[in-house]
Structure formats: structure tokens, C-alpha cells
PDB file of C-alpha atoms in Angstrom:
ATOM      1  CA  MET A  17      75.506 121.879  94.584  1.00 49.00           C
ATOM      2  CA  THR A  18      72.514 119.923  95.396  1.00 62.00           C
ATOM      3  CA  GLN A  19      72.164 117.996  98.753  1.00 82.00           C
ATOM      4  CA  VAL A  20      74.928 115.476  98.864  1.00 90.00           C
ATOM      5  CA  THR A  21      76.230 113.131 101.467  1.00 96.00           C
ATOM      6  CA  TYR A  22      80.107 113.477 101.940  1.00 97.00           C
ATOM      7  CA  ALA A  23      82.005 110.063 102.287  1.00 97.00           C
ATOM      8  CA  GLY A  24      83.479 109.792 105.816  1.00 97.00           C
ATOM      9  CA  PHE A  25      86.843 108.647 106.917  1.00 97.00           C
ATOM     10  CA  TRP A  26      86.026 104.941 107.485  1.00 97.00           C
ATOM     11  CA  ILE A  27      84.256 104.134 104.052  1.00 98.00           C
ATOM     12  CA  ARG A  28      87.188 106.115 102.347  1.00 98.00           C
ATOM     13  CA  THR A  29      89.555 103.884 104.452  1.00 97.00           C
ATOM     14  CA  GLY A  30      87.696 100.843 103.182  1.00 97.00           C
ATOM     15  CA  ALA A  31      88.115 102.032  99.643  1.00 98.00           C
ATOM     16  CA  ALA A  32      91.840 102.562  99.862  1.00 96.00           C
ATOM     17  CA  ILE A  33      92.295  99.108 101.529  1.00 97.00           C
ATOM     18  CA  ILE A  34      90.333  97.550  98.464  1.00 98.00           C
ATOM     19  CA  ASP A  35      92.543  99.573  96.013  1.00 97.00           C
ATOM     20  CA  SER A  36      95.766  98.422  97.680  1.00 94.00           C
ATOM     21  CA  ILE A  37      94.732  94.686  97.686  1.00 95.00           C
ATOM     22  CA  LEU A  38      93.852  95.097  93.909  1.00 95.00           C
ATOM     23  CA  LEU A  39      97.403  96.872  93.179  1.00 91.00           C
ATOM     24  CA  LEU A  40      99.113  94.089  95.036  1.00 88.00           C
ATOM     25  CA  LEU A  41      97.241  91.295  92.974  1.00 90.00           C
ATOM     26  CA  VAL A  42      98.667  93.168  89.943  1.00 87.00           C
ATOM     27  CA  ILE A  43     102.201  94.226  91.003  1.00 83.00           C
ATOM     28  CA  LEU A  44     103.304  91.218  92.880  1.00 82.00           C
ATOM     29  CA  PRO A  45     102.942  88.656  89.945  1.00 86.00           C
ATOM     30  CA  ALA A  46     104.760  91.266  87.735  1.00 82.00           C
ATOM     31  CA  VAL A  47     107.525  91.633  90.195  1.00 78.00           C
ATOM     32  CA  ALA A  48     108.042  88.005  90.720  1.00 80.00           C
ATOM     33  CA  ALA A  49     108.112  87.509  86.973  1.00 83.00           C
ATOM     34  CA  ILE A  50     110.833  90.375  86.508  1.00 79.00           C
ATOM     35  CA  TYR A  51     112.913  89.193  89.325  1.00 78.00           C
ATOM     36  CA  ASP A  52     112.114  85.494  88.523  1.00 79.00           C
ATOM     37  CA  ILE A  53     111.435  84.889  92.342  1.00 80.00           C
ATOM     38  CA  SER A  54     108.211  83.640  94.193  1.00 80.00           C
ATOM     39  CA  ILE A  55     105.358  86.044  94.991  1.00 73.00           C
ATOM     40  CA  VAL A  56     106.221  85.843  98.469  1.00 72.00           C
ATOM     41  CA  SER A  57     109.784  87.052  98.007  1.00 75.00           C
ATOM     42  CA  ALA A  58     108.273  89.685  95.672  1.00 69.00           C
ATOM     43  CA  LEU A  59     106.895  91.564  98.683  1.00 70.00           C
ATOM     44  CA  PHE A  60     110.442  92.396  99.640  1.00 72.00           C
ATOM     45  CA  VAL A  61     111.758  93.638  96.258  1.00 69.00           C
ATOM     46  CA  SER A  62     111.836  97.316  95.920  1.00 65.00           C
ATOM     47  CA  GLY A  63     115.054  98.360  94.079  1.00 69.00           C
ATOM     48  CA  GLY A  64     115.842  98.960  90.410  1.00 73.00           C
ATOM     49  CA  LEU A  65     114.109 100.699  87.727  1.00 76.00           C
ATOM     50  CA  SER A  66     111.578  97.982  87.272  1.00 70.00           C
ATOM     51  CA  GLY A  67     110.760  98.241  91.107  1.00 72.00           C
ATOM     52  CA  ALA A  68     110.456 102.005  90.867  1.00 77.00           C
ATOM     53  CA  LEU A  69     108.006 101.726  87.900  1.00 78.00           C
ATOM     54  CA  LEU A  70     105.968  99.079  89.454  1.00 77.00           C
ATOM     55  CA  ASN A  71     105.774 100.645  93.041  1.00 78.00           C
ATOM     56  CA  TYR A  72     105.418 104.203  91.910  1.00 85.00           C
ATOM     57  CA  LEU A  73     104.632 104.778  88.201  1.00 88.00           C
ATOM     58  CA  PHE A  74     102.082 101.982  87.448  1.00 89.00           C
ATOM     59  CA  PRO A  75     100.036 102.907  90.594  1.00 92.00           C
ATOM     60  CA  ALA A  76     100.045 106.795  89.824  1.00 94.00           C
ATOM     61  CA  VAL A  77      99.115 106.111  86.293  1.00 94.00           C
ATOM     62  CA  ALA A  78      96.404 103.690  87.095  1.00 94.00           C
ATOM     63  CA  ILE A  79      94.871 105.768  89.764  1.00 96.00           C
ATOM     64  CA  MET A  80      94.896 108.826  87.540  1.00 97.00           C
ATOM     65  CA  LEU A  81      93.253 107.043  84.594  1.00 97.00           C
ATOM     66  CA  PHE A  82      90.506 105.632  86.946  1.00 97.00           C
ATOM     67  CA  TRP A  83      90.078 109.149  88.314  1.00 97.00           C
ATOM     68  CA  ILE A  84      90.038 110.770  84.872  1.00 97.00           C
ATOM     69  CA  TYR A  85      87.545 108.261  83.337  1.00 97.00           C
ATOM     70  CA  LYS A  86      85.288 107.189  86.409  1.00 97.00           C
ATOM     71  CA  SER A  87      85.843 109.762  88.984  1.00 97.00           C
ATOM     72  CA  ALA A  88      86.734 106.962  91.277  1.00 97.00           C
ATOM     73  CA  THR A  89      89.189 104.132  92.051  1.00 97.00           C
ATOM     74  CA  PRO A  90      87.909 100.486  91.964  1.00 97.00           C
ATOM     75  CA  GLY A  91      87.572 100.649  95.754  1.00 97.00           C
ATOM     76  CA  LYS A  92      85.391 103.914  95.474  1.00 97.00           C
ATOM     77  CA  LEU A  93      83.175 102.202  92.873  1.00 97.00           C
ATOM     78  CA  LEU A  94      82.749  99.254  95.069  1.00 97.00           C
ATOM     79  CA  THR A  95      81.875 101.476  98.018  1.00 97.00           C
ATOM     80  CA  HIS A  96      79.610 103.739  95.743  1.00 97.00           C
ATOM     81  CA  THR A  97      81.676 106.874  96.317  1.00 97.00           C
ATOM     82  CA  THR A  98      82.895 109.409  93.701  1.00 97.00           C
ATOM     83  CA  ILE A  99      85.113 112.487  93.651  1.00 98.00           C
ATOM     84  CA  VAL A 100      83.667 115.751  92.523  1.00 97.00           C
ATOM     85  CA  ASP A 101      84.576 119.424  92.207  1.00 98.00           C
ATOM     86  CA  ALA A 102      83.937 120.829  95.619  1.00 97.00           C
ATOM     87  CA  ASN A 103      82.348 124.108  94.226  1.00 96.00           C
ATOM     88  CA  THR A 104      80.395 122.796  91.381  1.00 95.00           C
ATOM     89  CA  GLY A 105      79.648 119.118  92.097  1.00 93.00           C
ATOM     90  CA  GLU A 106      80.751 118.201  88.718  1.00 96.00           C
ATOM     91  CA  LYS A 107      83.485 115.833  87.449  1.00 97.00           C
ATOM     92  CA  PRO A 108      87.150 117.410  88.593  1.00 98.00           C
ATOM     93  CA  THR A 109      89.312 118.177  85.819  1.00 97.00           C
ATOM     94  CA  PRO A 110      92.798 116.386  85.056  1.00 97.00           C
ATOM     95  CA  LYS A 111      94.559 119.094  86.656  1.00 98.00           C
ATOM     96  CA  GLN A 112      92.470 118.817  89.928  1.00 98.00           C
ATOM     97  CA  PHE A 113      93.182 115.062  89.933  1.00 98.00           C
ATOM     98  CA  LEU A 114      96.851 115.615  89.426  1.00 97.00           C
ATOM     99  CA  ILE A 115      96.836 118.119  92.465  1.00 97.00           C
ATOM    100  CA  ARG A 116      94.895 115.664  94.507  1.00 98.00           C
ATOM    101  CA  TYR A 117      97.301 112.778  93.785  1.00 97.00           C
ATOM    102  CA  VAL A 118     100.414 114.871  94.668  1.00 96.00           C
ATOM    103  CA  GLY A 119      98.485 116.171  97.694  1.00 97.00           C
ATOM    104  CA  TYR A 120      98.200 112.689  99.005  1.00 95.00           C
ATOM    105  CA  TYR A 121     101.971 112.706  99.485  1.00 94.00           C
ATOM    106  CA  LEU A 122     101.945 116.023 101.379  1.00 95.00           C
ATOM    107  CA  ALA A 123      98.955 114.957 103.520  1.00 96.00           C
ATOM    108  CA  MET A 124     100.817 111.988 104.523  1.00 95.00           C
ATOM    109  CA  LEU A 125     103.981 113.450 105.673  1.00 94.00           C
ATOM    110  CA  PRO A 126     103.218 114.862 109.013  1.00 90.00           C
ATOM    111  CA  LEU A 127     102.178 111.513 110.500  1.00 95.00           C
ATOM    112  CA  PHE A 128      99.193 111.005 108.083  1.00 95.00           C
ATOM    113  CA  LEU A 129      97.479 114.169 109.621  1.00 96.00           C
ATOM    114  CA  GLY A 130      96.056 115.282 106.349  1.00 96.00           C
ATOM    115  CA  ILE A 131      94.609 111.828 105.891  1.00 96.00           C
ATOM    116  CA  ILE A 132      93.141 111.708 109.427  1.00 96.00           C
ATOM    117  CA  TRP A 133      91.720 115.236 108.694  1.00 97.00           C
ATOM    118  CA  VAL A 134      88.932 113.666 106.758  1.00 97.00           C
ATOM    119  CA  GLY A 135      87.436 112.384 110.117  1.00 96.00           C
ATOM    120  CA  VAL A 136      87.204 116.024 111.508  1.00 97.00           C
ATOM    121  CA  ASP A 137      86.425 118.143 108.695  1.00 97.00           C
ATOM    122  CA  LYS A 138      82.919 119.144 108.211  1.00 97.00           C
ATOM    123  CA  ARG A 139      82.872 118.281 104.259  1.00 96.00           C
ATOM    124  CA  LYS A 140      85.114 115.309 105.204  1.00 97.00           C
ATOM    125  CA  GLN A 141      87.890 116.799 103.051  1.00 98.00           C
ATOM    126  CA  GLY A 142      91.523 115.562 103.608  1.00 97.00           C
ATOM    127  CA  TRP A 143      94.293 117.971 102.697  1.00 97.00           C
ATOM    128  CA  HIS A 144      94.665 116.472  99.242  1.00 98.00           C
ATOM    129  CA  ASP A 145      90.719 117.361  98.659  1.00 98.00           C
ATOM    130  CA  LYS A 146      91.492 120.844  99.992  1.00 98.00           C
ATOM    131  CA  LEU A 147      94.536 121.381  97.781  1.00 98.00           C
ATOM    132  CA  ALA A 148      92.476 120.140  94.541  1.00 98.00           C
ATOM    133  CA  GLN A 149      89.218 121.713  95.717  1.00 98.00           C
ATOM    134  CA  THR A 150      87.411 118.305  95.628  1.00 98.00           C
ATOM    135  CA  VAL A 151      85.199 116.088  97.792  1.00 98.00           C
ATOM    136  CA  VAL A 152      84.273 112.607  98.032  1.00 98.00           C
ATOM    137  CA  ILE A 153      80.456 111.999  98.116  1.00 97.00           C
ATOM    138  CA  LYS A 154      78.395 108.924  98.313  1.00 96.00           C
ATOM    139  CA  SER A 155      77.161 108.206  94.597  1.00 86.00           C
ATOM    140  CA  PRO A 156      73.586 109.291  93.971  1.00 73.00           C
ATOM    141  CA  ALA A 157      72.339 105.737  93.403  1.00 63.00           C
ATOM    142  CA  SER A 158      73.571 104.517  96.619  1.00 57.00           C
ATOM    143  CA  LYS A 159      71.719 107.003  99.040  1.00 53.00           C
TER     144      LYS A 159
END
């Protein structure tokens, strides 16, 4: 892999915040429409099949599709970062992306230690990155 600049903790946190806001902008109106309530009330709805689909399945599918087609989420695109294979620097496989997604949950279980790990790792890898053998780099055009 040629010289790369790894994306650190704060830029990745910024990308995650952007992604969370964008997901809320899509999910809250949908929940409000399904339950026939105000958008403010939709913040507190989490039950039922539709709640599970909107809170878990929709974000998972959306994130995986962005990763597969763009190697980044909208937040990563806006922060000019991208996910690449840690060994080759090429686009990761769908299997790597799936492992990475599941790895997020494992990385968050012990008090978010696996996410915070990005701040101390020499290649800025969280546990989810290590499991999937991926790294997040600053896009070549943004250097």
C-alpha cells in the first residue's frame, strides 16, 4: 500500500455524528407517520416490528449499501475519508463490510473501548476495523 494518512478518532467521530443526524432525519418522519404521532414523540417510540425495522434493519442496510457502493457513509464522504482493505489498500469485500458492521457492536460492548481504541492505535483502527482487516484513510483528493 502506498503512503496513506489514517483517519483519526475525531474526524471519524464527526463522520459518525453526521451519519446519525442524517439517519434521524429519515427515521423520525417515518416513525411519526407509522404511529401517527408528532416527530418529537417519535424520538421515544422503539417498540413493535416497525420500530425494530426502522431502528435496526434500515440503518444496517443503508450503511452496508453505502459501504459496498462508495466505501464510505455520507459522513465519511463529507469528511473525505474512505474505508479500505488494511492489507491491499483496495476496496474491502462485502464480507469484510459485514464483519466490520457486526464488529461495531462488539467494539461498543465494553464501554465503547473498541471505538476509543481508534485514538491510540498506530493505524487508527478500532476493534471493528481489526476484525474486518480494514482501515479508514483520508481520501487521496483531500490530502
